[in-house]
Structure formats: structure tokens, C-alpha cells
Short mmCIF file of C-alpha atoms in Angstrom, two decimals:
data_model
loop_
_atom_site.label_atom_id
_atom_site.label_comp_id
_atom_site.label_asym_id
_atom_site.label_seq_id
_atom_site.Cartn_x
_atom_site.Cartn_y
_atom_site.Cartn_z
CA UNK V 359 0.00 0.00 0.00
CA UNK V 360 1.46 3.33 -1.04
CA UNK V 361 1.86 6.28 1.31
CA UNK V 362 -0.90 8.19 -0.50
CA UNK V 363 -3.37 5.33 0.03
CA UNK V 364 -2.39 5.06 3.69
CA UNK V 365 -2.94 8.79 4.16
CA UNK V 366 -6.32 8.60 2.42
CA UNK V 367 -7.35 5.64 4.58
CA UNK V 368 -6.31 7.35 7.81
CA UNK V 369 -8.08 10.55 6.74
CA UNK V 370 -11.25 8.54 6.02
CA UNK V 371 -11.07 6.88 9.45
CA UNK V 372 -10.57 10.25 11.13
CA UNK V 373 -13.53 11.76 9.28
CA UNK V 374 -15.71 8.78 10.18
CA UNK V 375 -14.78 9.06 13.86
CA UNK V 376 -15.44 12.82 13.87
CA UNK V 377 -18.78 12.32 12.12
CA UNK V 378 -19.89 9.70 14.64
CA UNK V 379 -18.61 11.83 17.54
CA UNK V 380 -20.74 14.75 16.38
CA UNK V 381 -23.72 12.91 14.92
CA UNK V 382 -24.55 10.62 17.83
CA UNK V 383 -24.92 13.34 20.53
CA UNK V 384 -26.91 15.60 18.19
CA UNK V 385 -29.19 12.75 17.16
CA UNK V 386 -29.80 11.75 20.78
CA UNK V 387 -30.50 15.35 21.78
CA UNK V 388 -32.99 15.78 18.93
CA UNK V 389 -34.76 12.53 19.79
CA UNK V 390 -34.94 13.36 23.50
CA UNK V 391 -36.30 16.84 22.74
CA UNK V 392 -39.16 15.26 20.77
CA UNK V 393 -40.23 12.73 23.40
CA UNK V 394 -43.92 13.09 24.16
CA UNK V 395 -44.62 13.30 27.93
CA UNK V 396 -47.57 10.91 27.51
CA UNK V 397 -45.25 8.14 26.29
CA UNK V 398 -41.85 8.11 28.09
CA UNK V 399 -38.83 6.76 26.27
CA UNK V 400 -37.83 3.63 28.13
CA UNK V 401 -34.74 1.43 27.58
CA UNK V 402 -36.81 -1.27 25.88
CA UNK V 403 -37.52 1.06 22.93
CA UNK V 404 -34.86 1.90 20.34
CA UNK V 405 -36.70 5.10 19.38
CA UNK V 406 -39.19 7.24 21.30
CA UNK V 407 -42.59 5.52 21.09
CA UNK V 408 -44.30 8.83 20.38
CA UNK V 409 -42.85 12.13 19.22
CA UNK V 410 -44.20 15.65 19.50
CA UNK V 411 -43.05 19.24 19.81
CA UNK V 412 -44.66 19.61 23.24
CA UNK V 413 -41.32 20.03 25.01
CA UNK V 414 -40.35 22.91 22.70
CA UNK V 415 -43.64 24.78 23.06
CA UNK V 416 -43.78 24.15 26.80
CA UNK V 417 -40.23 25.41 27.28
CA UNK V 418 -40.98 28.53 25.24
CA UNK V 419 -44.24 29.34 27.00
CA UNK V 420 -43.69 28.15 30.59
CA UNK V 421 -40.05 28.85 31.41
CA UNK V 422 -37.58 31.71 31.59
CA UNK V 423 -36.31 30.90 28.09
CA UNK V 424 -37.44 34.20 26.52
CA UNK V 425 -35.59 36.50 28.96
CA UNK V 426 -32.63 34.09 28.95
CA UNK V 427 -32.33 34.34 25.16
CA UNK V 428 -32.70 38.12 25.31
CA UNK V 429 -30.02 38.42 27.99
CA UNK V 430 -27.60 36.03 26.27
CA UNK V 431 -27.91 37.55 22.81
CA UNK V 432 -27.70 41.08 24.16
CA UNK V 433 -24.70 40.39 26.37
CA UNK V 434 -22.63 38.38 23.88
CA UNK V 435 -22.36 40.90 20.99
CA UNK V 436 -21.62 43.79 23.37
CA UNK V 437 -18.96 41.68 25.07
CA UNK V 438 -17.42 40.81 21.69
CA UNK V 439 -17.22 44.43 20.55
CA UNK V 440 -15.90 45.81 23.84
CA UNK V 441 -13.34 43.02 24.16
CA UNK V 442 -12.15 43.66 20.61
CA UNK V 443 -11.64 47.36 21.34
CA UNK V 444 -9.81 46.61 24.59
CA UNK V 445 -7.56 44.04 22.93
CA UNK V 446 -6.48 46.24 20.01
CA UNK V 447 -3.76 48.33 21.80
CA UNK V 448 -2.19 45.33 23.53
CA UNK V 449 -2.26 43.27 20.33
CA UNK V 450 -0.64 46.10 18.37
CA UNK V 451 2.18 46.42 20.93
CA UNK V 452 2.80 42.68 21.06
CA UNK V 453 2.94 42.45 17.27
CA UNK V 454 4.46 45.74 16.08
CA UNK V 455 6.46 47.30 18.95
CA UNK V 456 9.82 45.65 19.74
CA UNK V 457 10.61 45.59 23.45
CA UNK V 458 12.60 43.28 25.76
CA UNK V 459 10.61 40.25 26.83
CA UNK V 460 7.96 40.54 24.12
CA UNK V 461 7.73 36.77 23.59
CA UNK V 462 7.39 36.25 27.33
CA UNK V 463 4.60 38.83 27.39
CA UNK V 464 2.76 36.90 24.68
CA UNK V 465 2.84 33.81 26.87
CA UNK V 466 1.79 35.70 29.99
CA UNK V 467 -1.27 37.01 28.18
CA UNK V 468 -2.43 33.41 27.66
CA UNK V 469 -1.83 32.28 31.27
CA UNK V 470 -5.41 33.01 32.43
CA UNK V 471 -6.61 30.29 30.04
CA UNK V 472 -4.71 27.67 32.08
CA UNK V 473 -6.76 28.33 35.22
CA UNK V 474 -10.12 26.46 35.35
CA UNK V 475 -12.94 28.77 34.38
CA UNK V 476 -14.98 28.20 37.53
CA UNK V 477 -12.00 29.05 39.77
CA UNK V 478 -11.40 32.28 37.86
CA UNK V 479 -15.11 33.10 38.03
CA UNK V 480 -15.27 32.68 41.81
CA UNK V 481 -12.28 34.92 42.53
CA UNK V 482 -13.24 37.50 39.91
CA UNK V 483 -16.78 37.63 41.29
CA UNK V 484 -15.35 38.38 44.74
CA UNK V 485 -13.47 41.34 43.24
CA UNK V 486 -16.67 42.61 41.58
CA UNK V 487 -18.52 42.47 44.90
CA UNK V 488 -15.70 44.28 46.72
CA UNK V 489 -15.71 47.04 44.10
CA UNK V 490 -19.48 47.38 44.34
CA UNK V 491 -20.00 46.66 40.65
CA UNK V 492 -22.72 44.08 41.15
CA UNK V 493 -25.54 46.59 41.58
CA UNK V 494 -26.16 46.23 37.86
CA UNK V 495 -26.08 42.52 37.08
CA UNK V 496 -25.72 43.12 33.35
CA UNK V 497 -22.79 45.52 33.76
CA UNK V 498 -21.02 43.24 36.23
CA UNK V 499 -21.29 40.21 33.95
CA UNK V 500 -20.27 42.32 30.95
CA UNK V 501 -17.09 43.49 32.70
CA UNK V 502 -16.30 39.96 33.83
CA UNK V 503 -16.79 38.50 30.36
CA UNK V 504 -14.62 41.16 28.75
CA UNK V 505 -11.77 40.48 31.18
CA UNK V 506 -12.09 36.69 31.00
CA UNK V 507 -12.09 36.55 27.21
CA UNK V 508 -9.41 39.16 26.54
CA UNK V 509 -6.71 36.49 26.01
CA UNK V 510 -8.63 35.02 23.07
CA UNK V 511 -9.02 38.41 21.40
CA UNK V 512 -5.45 39.52 22.11
CA UNK V 513 -3.92 36.36 20.69
CA UNK V 514 -6.10 36.39 17.57
CA UNK V 515 -5.49 40.08 16.84
CA UNK V 516 -1.76 39.78 17.53
CA UNK V 517 -1.48 37.28 14.70
CA UNK V 518 -3.39 39.68 12.45
CA UNK V 519 -1.14 42.63 13.27
CA UNK V 520 1.91 40.48 12.57
CA UNK V 521 0.66 39.94 9.00
CA UNK V 522 0.74 43.66 8.18
CA UNK V 523 3.66 44.53 5.90
CA UNK V 524 5.83 47.39 7.05
CA UNK V 525 6.57 48.57 3.50
CA UNK V 526 2.85 49.22 2.93
CA UNK V 527 2.66 51.23 6.14
CA UNK V 528 5.71 53.26 5.05
CA UNK V 529 4.27 53.78 1.57
CA UNK V 530 0.98 55.07 2.97
CA UNK V 531 2.85 57.39 5.34
CA UNK V 532 5.09 58.71 2.53
CA UNK V 533 2.01 59.48 0.42
CA UNK V 534 0.68 61.67 3.21
CA UNK V 535 -2.12 59.37 4.36
CA UNK V 536 -3.72 60.27 7.67
CA UNK V 537 -3.60 57.70 10.49
CA UNK V 538 -7.16 56.60 9.68
CA UNK V 539 -6.43 56.30 5.96
CA UNK V 540 -3.19 54.48 6.76
CA UNK V 541 -5.11 51.99 8.92
CA UNK V 542 -7.67 51.39 6.19
CA UNK V 543 -5.06 50.96 3.46
CA UNK V 544 -2.30 49.02 5.22
CA UNK V 545 -3.76 47.40 8.32
CA UNK V 546 -7.39 46.58 7.63
CA UNK V 547 -6.91 44.09 4.73
CA UNK V 548 -4.64 41.94 6.90
CA UNK V 549 -6.65 42.44 10.09
CA UNK V 550 -10.12 41.71 8.70
CA UNK V 551 -10.00 37.88 9.19
CA UNK V 552 -8.57 38.30 12.70
CA UNK V 553 -11.22 40.86 13.63
CA UNK V 554 -14.06 38.61 12.52
CA UNK V 555 -12.46 35.58 14.17
CA UNK V 556 -11.99 37.47 17.43
CA UNK V 557 -15.59 38.71 17.43
CA UNK V 558 -16.99 35.26 16.77
CA UNK V 559 -14.77 33.48 19.31
CA UNK V 560 -15.58 35.93 22.10
CA UNK V 561 -19.26 35.92 21.12
CA UNK V 562 -19.44 32.13 21.40
CA UNK V 563 -17.46 32.08 24.65
CA UNK V 564 -19.81 34.65 26.16
CA UNK V 565 -22.91 32.77 25.02
CA UNK V 566 -21.65 29.54 26.63
CA UNK V 567 -20.23 31.03 29.85
CA UNK V 568 -22.00 29.73 32.95
CA UNK V 569 -20.03 30.38 36.13
CA UNK V 570 -19.95 34.20 36.14
CA UNK V 571 -23.52 34.49 34.87
CA UNK V 572 -24.72 32.09 37.57
CA UNK V 573 -22.78 33.51 40.52
CA UNK V 574 -23.40 37.18 39.74
CA UNK V 575 -26.73 37.05 37.93
CA UNK V 576 -28.66 34.44 39.90
CA UNK V 577 -31.58 34.56 40.46
CA UNK V 578 -32.55 37.80 38.68
CA UNK V 579 -30.39 37.65 35.55
CA UNK V 580 -30.83 34.42 33.59
CA UNK V 581 -28.89 33.27 30.53
CA UNK V 582 -29.36 30.14 28.44
CA UNK V 583 -26.46 28.28 30.17
CA UNK V 584 -27.73 29.14 33.67
CA UNK V 585 -31.21 27.99 32.67
CA UNK V 586 -29.76 24.76 31.25
CA UNK V 587 -27.67 23.95 34.31
CA UNK V 588 -30.54 24.74 36.65
CA UNK V 589 -32.70 22.25 34.73
CA UNK V 590 -29.89 19.68 34.93
CA UNK V 591 -29.53 20.08 38.68
CA UNK V 592 -33.11 20.61 39.82
CA UNK V 593 -35.76 17.98 39.00
CA UNK V 594 -33.64 16.71 36.13
CA UNK V 595 -35.86 16.20 33.08
CA UNK V 596 -33.82 14.92 30.17
CA UNK V 597 -36.14 16.12 27.35
CA UNK V 598 -36.15 19.69 28.70
CA UNK V 599 -32.36 19.60 29.01
CA UNK V 600 -32.14 18.33 25.42
CA UNK V 601 -34.24 21.26 24.18
CA UNK V 602 -32.05 23.80 25.98
CA UNK V 603 -28.86 22.06 24.82
CA UNK V 604 -29.93 22.32 21.19
CA UNK V 605 -30.92 25.96 21.62
CA UNK V 606 -27.48 26.65 23.08
CA UNK V 607 -25.34 24.53 20.76
CA UNK V 608 -26.87 24.76 17.28
CA UNK V 609 -26.35 28.54 16.77
CA UNK V 610 -22.77 28.17 18.01
CA UNK V 611 -22.06 25.34 15.58
CA UNK V 612 -23.40 27.49 12.73
CA UNK V 613 -21.19 30.37 13.84
CA UNK V 614 -18.14 28.10 14.06
CA UNK V 615 -18.78 26.79 10.54
CA UNK V 616 -19.06 30.38 9.37
CA UNK V 617 -15.78 31.20 11.10
CA UNK V 618 -14.08 28.23 9.44
CA UNK V 619 -15.36 29.29 6.02
CA UNK V 620 -14.24 32.84 6.70
CA UNK V 621 -10.72 31.82 7.63
CA UNK V 622 -10.42 29.45 4.67
CA UNK V 623 -11.57 32.14 2.28
CA UNK V 624 -8.99 34.60 3.56
CA UNK V 625 -6.69 35.03 0.56
CA UNK V 626 -3.06 35.43 1.63
CA UNK V 627 -2.62 38.12 -1.01
CA UNK V 628 -5.08 40.33 0.87
CA UNK V 629 -2.70 40.57 3.80
CA UNK V 630 -0.26 42.35 1.52
CA UNK V 631 -2.82 44.86 0.34
CA UNK V 632 -3.01 43.30 -3.13
CA UNK V 633 -5.54 41.11 -4.86
#
């Protein structure tokens, strides 16, 4: 067997494993979300004996799903934009300004990602309470999300700033371009994929974040993850949990596929200002 055939075989096995790994949980979640309460799904049945959309309509009409969706999809885009703006100066310095220990600084920026999220959430929540920033639940969670997800944005934007060619910056400056025009001509073509990637990554992280939203927001401020985990812990009903899981996961999968397509479509020639 040639090396090419071996590589094709291994790639096929990997794709099959990934497909099964993704397909089985999604299929089970869909089936559980369609279980009719009049006919429970017992182990002696391969498929639910009766399916209906009762769980979906009941969750929409008789739970805190509506305010949870509103809170989650209001908080996440604001968090993404604010985090992007906060990360820009640091990313520029790490990528474009030479200083002693720059590579060490790049690693230090990523250190918060090593600490378990729940541990970080507990200690950061204590700081928010000491500073008196928890009077507004939304503002407190927004600040916490921006700080927690800064490493993702900084790292992504740093790579984008590193792709900017210095000769294009110098050419724009020599032609008398203003700082804004210089940014649009020399920086933006190379930064565009990183900006979109940073926004999407932080958006998804904010949507899925549970610990901060639960500790600070509970019981007044509900997000989709806090609603999901409360259903998992209190009177655990698997079909309701399946409905909330799909509501939480499916939009994020679509966004991740969009991000992947965006990064693949990024033409390397655009980072040089040509194309």
C-alpha cells in the first residue's frame, strides 16, 4: 500500500470518527427533545414511542427561556465588541512594537486560560462584589466576560497585526495618508479575518459562559447556560435539558462553521494589500 493510500485511509477513518462523535450526541438530543410526555422513552424502545413538539412549546411558554435568550444575545455581541476594542492596543504592541521580553509577554497574556474557568469566576466575582460593581447585574457580567475573554481576542489580533507589511505602512505614510487612511489601506486588509475571528470566538465564549452568569446574575439575571444547568440540577428532566442544549449549541455550531469558512476564504494576497 502506497503512502498516499495510507494517508487517504487514515483521513477517512478520522472523518468517520469525527462524524460519529458529532452525529450521535446531536441525534440523541434531537430525539430526546421530541419525546412526548404521555409516552416516556424507556430502555426497551430503540426510538421514542411517540414524538411531539410539546417540550419545545412548553419550554418557550412556561419557562424563563425568553428572557434568557434576550439576555444572552444582548450580552454576547456587546462583550465581543468591547473586548475587541480593549484588545487592540495590547495586540498592536505585542505584534508591532519591539521591546525586551515581548515573547514572554505573549505567553503571559495566555496564562489566564490555564486556570479552570470556575475558579477564575469565583475569585473575579469576589473582586466585583468588593468594588461594588454588582448593583447592575448586566454591567457586572459584561465586565467579567470582557476580562475573562481578553486572552482570546489579544492572541487572535496579535497574529493579524503580525501579517501587516511594514513597507505598505511606510508607503501610505510617505504618500501623506492620515492615520485613519493608513489603517484602512495598510492594516485593515490583513486584520479583517482576525477581527471577525476574534468577534466570533468571544461571542461564542460569552454565550456559553456559565459560572460568572450564575454567581453574579442568579436569580434575577438568567442566561441560556444558567437555565440549562438549573434544569440539569433541579428535577432533572432529560427532554427539557435536550431542548435547551440544542438551543445553546446549534447557533454556536453554525457560527463556528461560518468562522471556518471565513478563515479558509482569507486570501493570503489580501494581507499584503493586493488582490
